């Protein structure tokens, strides 16, 4: 009797897995505006995102839909043109854990929105604030050294680096790459 | 109304599908005609066979069993008769199935025919719209458009079907059968539109949350009208005529619009969304969502995620003046 009740409870617990991930297609305009209001350090490197990002559960890092949108934007807006598939070409690599302006999401956000010296163009007139955050969230997964529950889907074509939905290998870099 | 009649009215409802601008039972093209003939041949033959089987079943149920004490001669005669009947039924089955197979073979062979003088058009499915490329041996005469296909009546057309993302399926019931658009390969559909008119196509393979809103219009027109339309499409975008339209062009070029959309003849040269060079001349916007008017263009730009949730057009923050200007400009691009 006790055992069958326990089995029933276990089955009910399984049903919790049926909940679908939230997919927010339309961001209310005031929230979209707030997402762009980042506090930046005077040197333009690092800062603090608006509270609204945390209030939404850091969706750009934790939501598979947001990450997938970031992955599509990476291809659509030709990030590969300079950064290759994340390994770097005429632009720096994005997946070795070394960030020229620090690993802070605000720094990555600012690099995309406002551009950086030596070639990185600003995308503020090409992408919306939400899209820049989606890209930022996706870029952070490229060099991640810890596994995450949310990930994009795999490529249809051959991967030139480990698929995003694979748990990352232990970070093995000991020396900083020459700039 | 008498409520007892209501079920009868519902029975009549399916008949509404027998004609109209999106119906396989109202063929206006070569392939659709072949398939239409095949459909009725199969339907009538199978109905006749079904009726015959039911008749025989009813007769068998109706007839009384033989009384227990019949002579051996009578029994032998009865067995011979049923042997003949079963043999005839088997022969009829073979003849009918062979006939239908042959008819189906002939019809599909007719569909696959190639025509050297066919008009070649490349159609590419996107989530959730259609890109249409009219190829030409002279590169400056090739042009892109979206969600609307113009065809000259009576000339064979060769559609090269591809996809940019997931599997879609191209289906204009009035003109031709379904053909899937599969990532990494190109499928070809050849048919000849026979009657002028406007037909509706719909993606026929579930391709994501806005699959139901992935429609395409096909305008079949006289060859002279088609050539006129084609020349107009080849031309660059119409220049802005008023200061408001000029402001709209600047919004198009300087805001995010130009990052995804092309307006030939301006700095807007993005390739991710539909080509907007002659968007004002198309009957609908957003793959059949709304009729093209200045108002619907403004509504779409102001909030694309409410009109068609999940589509890839972001809500770009614009001031009221910018929105007015850009919608005036786009409506003018005929």
XYZ file of C-alpha atoms in Angstrom:
513
model
C 0.000 0.000 0.000
C 2.705 2.383 1.078
C 4.807 1.459 -1.943
C 2.015 2.082 -4.456
C 1.343 5.515 -2.910
C 4.972 6.323 -3.201
C 4.944 5.249 -6.875
C 1.925 7.495 -7.489
C 3.699 10.442 -5.894
C 6.789 9.766 -7.966
C 4.639 9.711 -11.093
C 3.018 13.019 -10.172
C 6.463 14.490 -9.625
C 7.336 13.465 -13.194
C 4.428 15.542 -14.505
C 6.207 18.655 -13.266
C 8.562 18.097 -16.195
C 5.722 18.765 -18.639
C 5.817 22.504 -18.039
C 6.983 24.234 -21.160
C 9.694 26.817 -21.101
C 8.404 30.369 -21.238
C 8.932 31.982 -24.577
C 8.545 35.705 -24.466
C 8.252 37.013 -28.025
C 7.014 40.488 -27.184
C 8.870 42.515 -24.616
C 6.833 45.415 -23.218
C 8.449 48.632 -24.527
C 9.182 50.118 -21.051
C 11.045 46.912 -20.102
C 12.954 46.963 -23.386
C 13.939 50.557 -22.676
C 14.998 49.715 -19.121
C 17.231 46.898 -20.410
C 19.267 49.475 -22.288
C 19.858 51.569 -19.154
C 23.131 50.011 -18.017
C 25.345 51.756 -15.478
C 28.838 51.895 -16.914
C 32.172 52.521 -15.217
C 33.840 55.753 -16.376
C 36.384 53.863 -18.512
C 33.600 52.195 -20.527
C 34.538 48.763 -19.225
C 32.256 46.774 -16.939
C 29.247 48.069 -15.050
C 25.919 47.015 -13.701
C 22.876 45.945 -15.733
C 19.468 47.363 -14.898
C 17.574 45.501 -12.167
C 14.986 44.460 -14.728
C 17.393 41.835 -16.119
C 17.664 40.082 -12.763
C 13.928 40.550 -12.153
C 13.292 38.510 -15.290
C 15.435 35.690 -13.965
C 18.447 36.557 -16.139
C 16.503 35.157 -19.120
C 19.273 35.900 -21.619
C 21.475 33.332 -19.855
C 18.837 30.868 -18.622
C 16.222 30.657 -21.352
C 16.785 28.361 -24.326
C 14.653 30.526 -26.621
C 16.644 33.659 -25.824
C 19.936 31.782 -26.319
C 18.724 30.382 -29.659
C 17.779 33.856 -30.844
C 21.291 34.979 -29.905
C 22.767 32.142 -31.936
C 20.695 33.098 -34.976
C 21.704 36.743 -34.660
C 25.371 35.692 -34.457
C 24.982 34.155 -37.907
C 22.550 36.665 -39.401
C 24.638 39.697 -38.510
C 27.812 38.078 -39.760
C 29.726 37.949 -36.488
C 31.662 35.094 -38.160
C 33.012 37.661 -40.622
C 35.599 38.685 -38.012
C 35.277 36.248 -35.099
C 34.898 33.062 -37.173
C 32.866 30.449 -35.372
C 33.988 31.863 -32.037
C 37.618 30.888 -32.498
C 38.629 34.312 -33.748
C 40.091 35.568 -37.023
C 40.651 39.254 -37.715
C 38.625 39.806 -34.529
C 39.469 38.228 -31.164
C 38.342 34.757 -30.125
C 35.113 34.589 -28.118
C 35.392 31.148 -26.605
C 38.750 30.886 -24.834
C 37.623 32.564 -21.630
C 39.727 35.678 -22.228
C 37.776 38.862 -22.827
C 39.636 42.030 -23.797
C 37.165 44.150 -21.849
C 36.445 41.648 -19.103
C 33.946 38.774 -18.769
C 31.253 41.054 -17.397
C 27.980 40.850 -19.415
C 27.733 44.644 -19.395
C 31.143 44.891 -21.092
C 30.062 42.465 -23.811
C 26.768 44.340 -24.200
C 28.636 47.648 -24.555
C 31.136 46.195 -27.033
C 28.267 45.183 -29.327
C 26.132 48.274 -28.820
C 28.789 50.994 -28.957
C 31.632 49.221 -30.733
C 35.287 49.157 -29.623
C 38.491 50.616 -31.076
C 40.421 48.682 -33.736
C 37.520 47.533 -35.809
C 34.484 46.475 -33.763
C 31.600 48.489 -35.255
C 28.646 49.713 -33.170
C 25.393 47.813 -33.701
C 23.065 50.215 -31.887
C 21.350 51.244 -35.136
C 21.108 47.688 -36.447
C 19.918 45.698 -33.448
C 17.384 46.404 -30.728
C 18.479 46.415 -27.077
C 16.772 43.059 -26.545
C 18.662 41.539 -29.473
C 21.989 42.832 -28.153
C 21.251 41.166 -24.812
C 20.338 37.930 -26.631
C 23.683 38.009 -28.409
C 25.468 38.796 -25.137
C 23.804 35.823 -23.430
C 24.764 33.521 -26.280
C 28.382 34.728 -26.379
C 28.739 34.002 -22.674
C 27.853 30.358 -23.310
C 30.623 29.991 -25.920
C 33.462 30.210 -23.438
C 31.591 28.829 -20.441
C 33.494 26.312 -18.330
C 30.485 25.164 -16.322
C 27.451 23.314 -17.657
C 24.123 25.050 -17.946
C 20.563 23.705 -18.000
C 19.561 25.973 -20.885
C 21.159 25.770 -24.290
C 20.518 26.368 -27.968
C 19.760 23.543 -30.339
C 22.538 21.851 -32.295
C 23.576 23.004 -35.758
C 22.264 21.167 -38.797
C 25.695 21.454 -40.388
C 28.967 20.171 -38.988
C 30.159 21.837 -35.780
C 33.552 23.476 -35.837
C 33.559 23.467 -32.044
C 31.764 21.463 -29.355
C 27.964 21.803 -29.643
C 26.409 24.309 -27.255
C 24.212 21.676 -25.637
C 27.229 19.640 -24.580
C 28.651 20.124 -21.112
C 31.829 22.184 -21.537
C 35.213 20.665 -20.904
C 37.227 21.863 -17.930
C 38.799 25.207 -18.749
C 42.425 24.427 -19.494
C 43.971 27.794 -20.305
C 46.927 28.736 -18.205
C 48.454 31.498 -20.259
C 46.829 34.479 -21.760
C 46.816 34.475 -25.586
C 48.960 37.177 -27.156
C 46.740 40.045 -28.275
C -34.888 27.890 -37.823
C -35.980 24.313 -37.329
C -33.237 22.763 -35.213
C -33.770 19.352 -36.794
C -32.493 20.745 -40.100
C -29.243 22.009 -38.585
C -27.306 18.732 -38.995
C -28.210 18.705 -42.682
C -26.803 22.181 -43.094
C -23.546 21.028 -41.491
C -23.405 18.189 -43.995
C -23.490 20.782 -46.764
C -20.554 22.728 -45.269
C -17.769 20.631 -46.898
C -19.201 21.556 -50.314
C -17.913 25.093 -49.730
C -14.427 23.651 -50.324
C -15.292 22.625 -53.882
C -14.578 25.987 -55.471
C -12.718 29.170 -54.687
C -9.191 30.524 -54.729
C -7.700 27.776 -52.567
C -9.296 24.528 -53.679
C -7.908 21.460 -55.410
C -11.420 20.753 -56.704
C -11.396 23.939 -58.791
C -8.357 23.306 -61.052
C -6.888 26.245 -63.024
C -3.504 24.775 -63.951
C -2.155 21.774 -65.880
C -1.017 19.707 -62.885
C -4.127 20.512 -60.874
C -6.268 19.358 -63.825
C -4.416 16.025 -63.988
C -4.779 15.509 -60.255
C -8.422 16.586 -60.369
C -9.178 13.974 -63.046
C -7.340 11.344 -61.024
C -9.221 12.328 -57.874
C -12.649 11.871 -59.489
C -11.604 8.642 -61.271
C -10.534 7.148 -57.919
C -13.531 8.507 -56.045
C -16.119 7.262 -58.560
C -14.461 3.860 -59.079
C -14.020 3.230 -55.362
C -17.578 4.386 -54.646
C -18.890 1.991 -57.301
C -16.831 -0.905 -55.866
C -17.965 -0.091 -52.351
C -21.606 0.046 -53.498
C -21.262 -3.294 -55.305
C -19.719 -4.952 -52.237
C -22.531 -3.673 -50.026
C -25.130 -4.907 -52.530
C -23.618 -8.395 -52.558
C -23.434 -8.381 -48.761
C -27.082 -7.322 -48.522
C -28.102 -10.049 -51.010
C -26.165 -12.662 -49.039
C -27.860 -11.616 -45.816
C -31.252 -11.516 -47.497
C -31.136 -14.967 -49.102
C -32.320 -17.877 -47.053
C -30.002 -20.714 -46.219
C -30.471 -23.963 -48.059
C -32.756 -26.351 -46.267
C -30.795 -29.189 -44.648
C -31.784 -31.955 -47.020
C -30.676 -30.903 -50.553
C -29.430 -33.343 -53.107
C -25.748 -33.754 -53.920
C -26.315 -32.522 -57.515
C -27.857 -29.289 -56.222
C -24.984 -28.785 -53.800
C -22.402 -29.233 -56.593
C -24.230 -26.690 -58.788
C -24.330 -24.202 -55.971
C -20.589 -24.589 -55.339
C -19.814 -24.105 -59.034
C -21.883 -20.935 -59.099
C -20.121 -19.440 -56.081
C -16.768 -20.445 -57.635
C -17.604 -18.447 -60.758
C -18.738 -15.457 -58.680
C -15.511 -15.408 -56.610
C -13.368 -15.806 -59.736
C -15.171 -12.873 -61.383
C -14.668 -10.713 -58.264
C -10.922 -11.495 -58.174
C -10.603 -10.738 -61.902
C -12.490 -7.431 -61.456
C -10.196 -6.491 -58.549
C -7.087 -7.140 -60.654
C -8.489 -5.180 -63.613
C -9.582 -2.210 -61.488
C -6.338 -1.977 -59.485
C -4.246 -2.304 -62.651
C -6.364 0.352 -64.363
C -6.064 2.779 -61.438
C -2.314 2.168 -61.158
C -1.886 2.892 -64.853
C -4.057 6.026 -64.685
C -2.039 7.272 -61.713
C 1.219 6.517 -63.553
C 0.068 8.449 -66.624
C -1.036 11.441 -64.541
C 2.204 11.676 -62.550
C 4.283 11.228 -65.707
C 2.478 14.216 -67.212
C 3.251 16.257 -64.088
C 6.989 15.638 -64.224
C 7.441 16.865 -67.792
C 10.125 19.519 -68.341
C 9.681 22.444 -70.729
C 12.757 24.175 -72.144
C 10.932 27.503 -72.553
C 9.594 27.494 -68.975
C 9.798 30.614 -66.827
C 12.218 29.849 -63.974
C 11.456 31.237 -60.525
C 13.248 30.420 -57.292
C 11.004 30.263 -54.225
C 12.633 30.018 -50.805
C 10.713 29.347 -47.618
C 11.569 31.263 -44.441
C 9.972 31.213 -41.005
C 7.316 32.532 -41.903
C 7.310 34.108 -45.328
C 8.251 33.331 -48.931
C 11.156 34.815 -50.843
C 10.649 34.889 -54.618
C 13.539 35.358 -57.060
C 12.848 35.930 -60.750
C 16.073 34.754 -62.314
C 17.255 36.199 -65.631
C 20.226 35.505 -67.879
C 21.053 39.217 -67.584
C 21.900 39.690 -63.876
C 20.626 43.277 -63.692
C 17.201 42.041 -64.767
C 16.868 39.497 -61.951
C 14.899 40.724 -58.951
C 13.667 39.632 -55.545
C 10.198 40.014 -54.177
C 8.216 38.304 -51.417
C 4.907 36.624 -50.634
C 3.490 37.229 -54.098
C 4.088 35.319 -57.309
C 3.038 36.724 -60.702
C 2.760 34.246 -63.596
C 1.813 34.695 -67.251
C -1.162 32.585 -68.247
C -0.477 29.640 -70.587
C 3.325 29.585 -70.183
C 4.954 26.664 -68.340
C 6.611 27.727 -65.103
C 9.486 25.946 -63.374
C 9.630 26.613 -59.635
C 12.888 25.775 -57.873
C 11.891 25.264 -54.254
C 14.355 25.605 -51.381
C 14.300 26.614 -47.727
C 16.414 28.829 -45.516
C 15.616 27.108 -42.221
C 13.171 24.232 -41.575
C 11.012 22.079 -43.866
C 8.209 24.010 -45.541
C 5.822 22.812 -48.244
C 4.678 24.737 -51.295
C 1.033 24.181 -52.169
C -1.237 26.112 -54.533
C -4.242 23.757 -54.695
C -5.759 25.442 -57.771
C -2.564 25.105 -59.826
C -0.486 22.149 -58.639
C 0.096 19.512 -55.996
C 2.217 19.838 -52.864
C 5.985 19.934 -53.021
C 8.168 19.994 -49.906
C 10.975 22.493 -49.426
C 13.777 20.626 -47.667
C 16.946 22.065 -46.093
C 20.026 21.431 -48.197
C 18.277 20.460 -51.417
C 16.242 21.911 -54.238
C 12.927 20.479 -55.409
C 11.405 21.393 -58.758
C 7.741 21.880 -59.553
C 6.631 22.378 -63.172
C 3.111 23.374 -64.209
C 1.224 25.642 -66.601
C -1.373 28.058 -65.253
C -4.404 27.925 -67.575
C -6.722 30.673 -66.350
C -6.060 34.202 -65.104
C -6.985 34.903 -61.514
C -5.642 35.275 -57.992
C -4.957 32.097 -56.064
C -3.906 31.455 -52.510
C -1.114 29.153 -51.423
C -0.388 28.062 -47.894
C 2.623 26.379 -46.319
C 1.561 22.738 -46.030
C 4.187 21.407 -43.610
C 4.119 22.485 -39.968
C 7.077 24.831 -39.629
C 6.689 26.595 -36.282
C 4.246 28.708 -34.348
C 3.277 30.983 -37.252
C 2.898 28.169 -39.796
C -0.803 29.027 -40.231
C 0.157 32.587 -41.175
C 2.519 31.659 -43.987
C 0.435 32.417 -47.053
C 1.415 33.281 -50.606
C -0.626 34.911 -53.369
C -0.306 33.804 -56.951
C -1.521 36.269 -59.556
C -1.960 34.661 -62.995
C -2.351 37.381 -65.640
C -2.186 38.004 -69.385
C 1.395 37.883 -70.767
C 1.355 41.632 -71.551
C 0.272 42.476 -67.985
C 2.944 40.142 -66.637
C 5.680 41.838 -68.695
C 4.499 45.242 -67.462
C 4.610 44.033 -63.866
C 8.041 42.521 -64.406
C 9.494 45.735 -65.847
C 8.066 47.681 -62.893
C 9.673 45.234 -60.457
C 13.067 45.443 -62.163
C 13.068 49.237 -61.710
C 14.619 50.698 -58.551
C 12.422 52.002 -55.754
C 10.289 55.079 -56.442
C 11.937 58.273 -55.112
C 10.229 60.009 -52.175
C 7.849 62.773 -53.351
C 7.066 64.688 -50.148
C 9.246 65.841 -47.231
C 7.498 63.251 -45.042
C 8.400 60.448 -47.443
C 11.973 61.719 -47.607
C 12.082 61.559 -43.801
C 10.729 58.017 -44.094
C 13.558 57.050 -46.418
C 16.051 58.387 -43.878
C 14.439 56.342 -41.088
C 14.634 53.281 -43.342
C 18.357 53.836 -43.901
C 19.467 55.002 -40.458
C 17.334 52.879 -38.108
C 17.389 49.102 -37.799
C 15.082 48.623 -40.860
C 17.966 48.680 -43.328
C 19.903 46.044 -41.374
C 17.466 43.348 -42.531
C 15.526 44.817 -45.467
C 16.575 45.978 -48.916
C 15.103 48.918 -50.786
C 16.974 48.925 -54.100
C 18.285 52.358 -54.930
C 18.830 53.335 -51.279
C 21.410 52.494 -48.617
C 19.048 49.931 -47.079
C 20.567 46.625 -48.213
C 19.867 43.966 -45.566
C 19.143 40.440 -46.749
C 17.463 38.814 -43.750
C 13.894 39.996 -44.295
C 11.697 40.466 -47.371
C 12.856 42.843 -50.125
C 10.782 46.010 -49.755
C 11.672 47.752 -53.046
C 8.043 47.522 -54.247
C 6.281 46.561 -51.025
C 3.461 49.088 -51.532
C 2.453 47.326 -54.751
C 1.968 43.939 -53.117
C -1.530 42.934 -52.050
C -0.623 41.888 -48.512
C 2.165 42.312 -45.962
C 3.705 39.790 -43.559
C 2.797 36.748 -45.708
C -0.922 37.392 -46.003
C -1.466 38.790 -42.489
C -2.769 42.233 -43.462
C -3.813 44.034 -46.654
C -1.173 46.541 -47.758
C -2.238 50.004 -46.655
C -0.317 52.784 -44.988
C -2.221 52.056 -41.777
C -1.478 48.334 -41.740
C 2.197 49.003 -42.524
C 2.358 51.360 -39.530
C 0.558 48.821 -37.304
C 2.975 46.091 -38.346
C 6.110 48.196 -37.799
C 4.837 49.535 -34.471
C 4.225 46.084 -32.990
C 5.057 43.069 -35.170
C 5.013 40.679 -32.199
C 1.350 41.359 -31.466
C 0.287 40.940 -35.091
C 2.310 37.750 -35.628
C 3.832 36.527 -32.329
C 7.225 34.854 -32.588
C 8.188 36.150 -36.027
C 11.716 37.428 -36.521
C 10.919 41.111 -36.964
C 11.849 42.909 -33.742
C 9.901 45.798 -32.277
C 12.179 48.692 -33.199
C 11.580 51.716 -30.978
C 10.505 54.631 -33.234
C 8.977 57.991 -32.374
C 5.461 58.733 -33.639
C 6.880 61.050 -36.337
C 9.346 58.400 -37.518
C 6.589 55.789 -37.687
C 4.330 58.132 -39.694
C 7.144 58.947 -42.077
C 8.378 55.413 -42.687
C 4.866 54.044 -43.258
C 4.126 56.867 -45.726
C 7.364 56.060 -47.562
C 6.747 52.297 -47.717
C 3.147 52.716 -48.921
C 4.542 54.810 -51.777
C 6.960 52.062 -52.938
C 4.657 50.606 -55.598
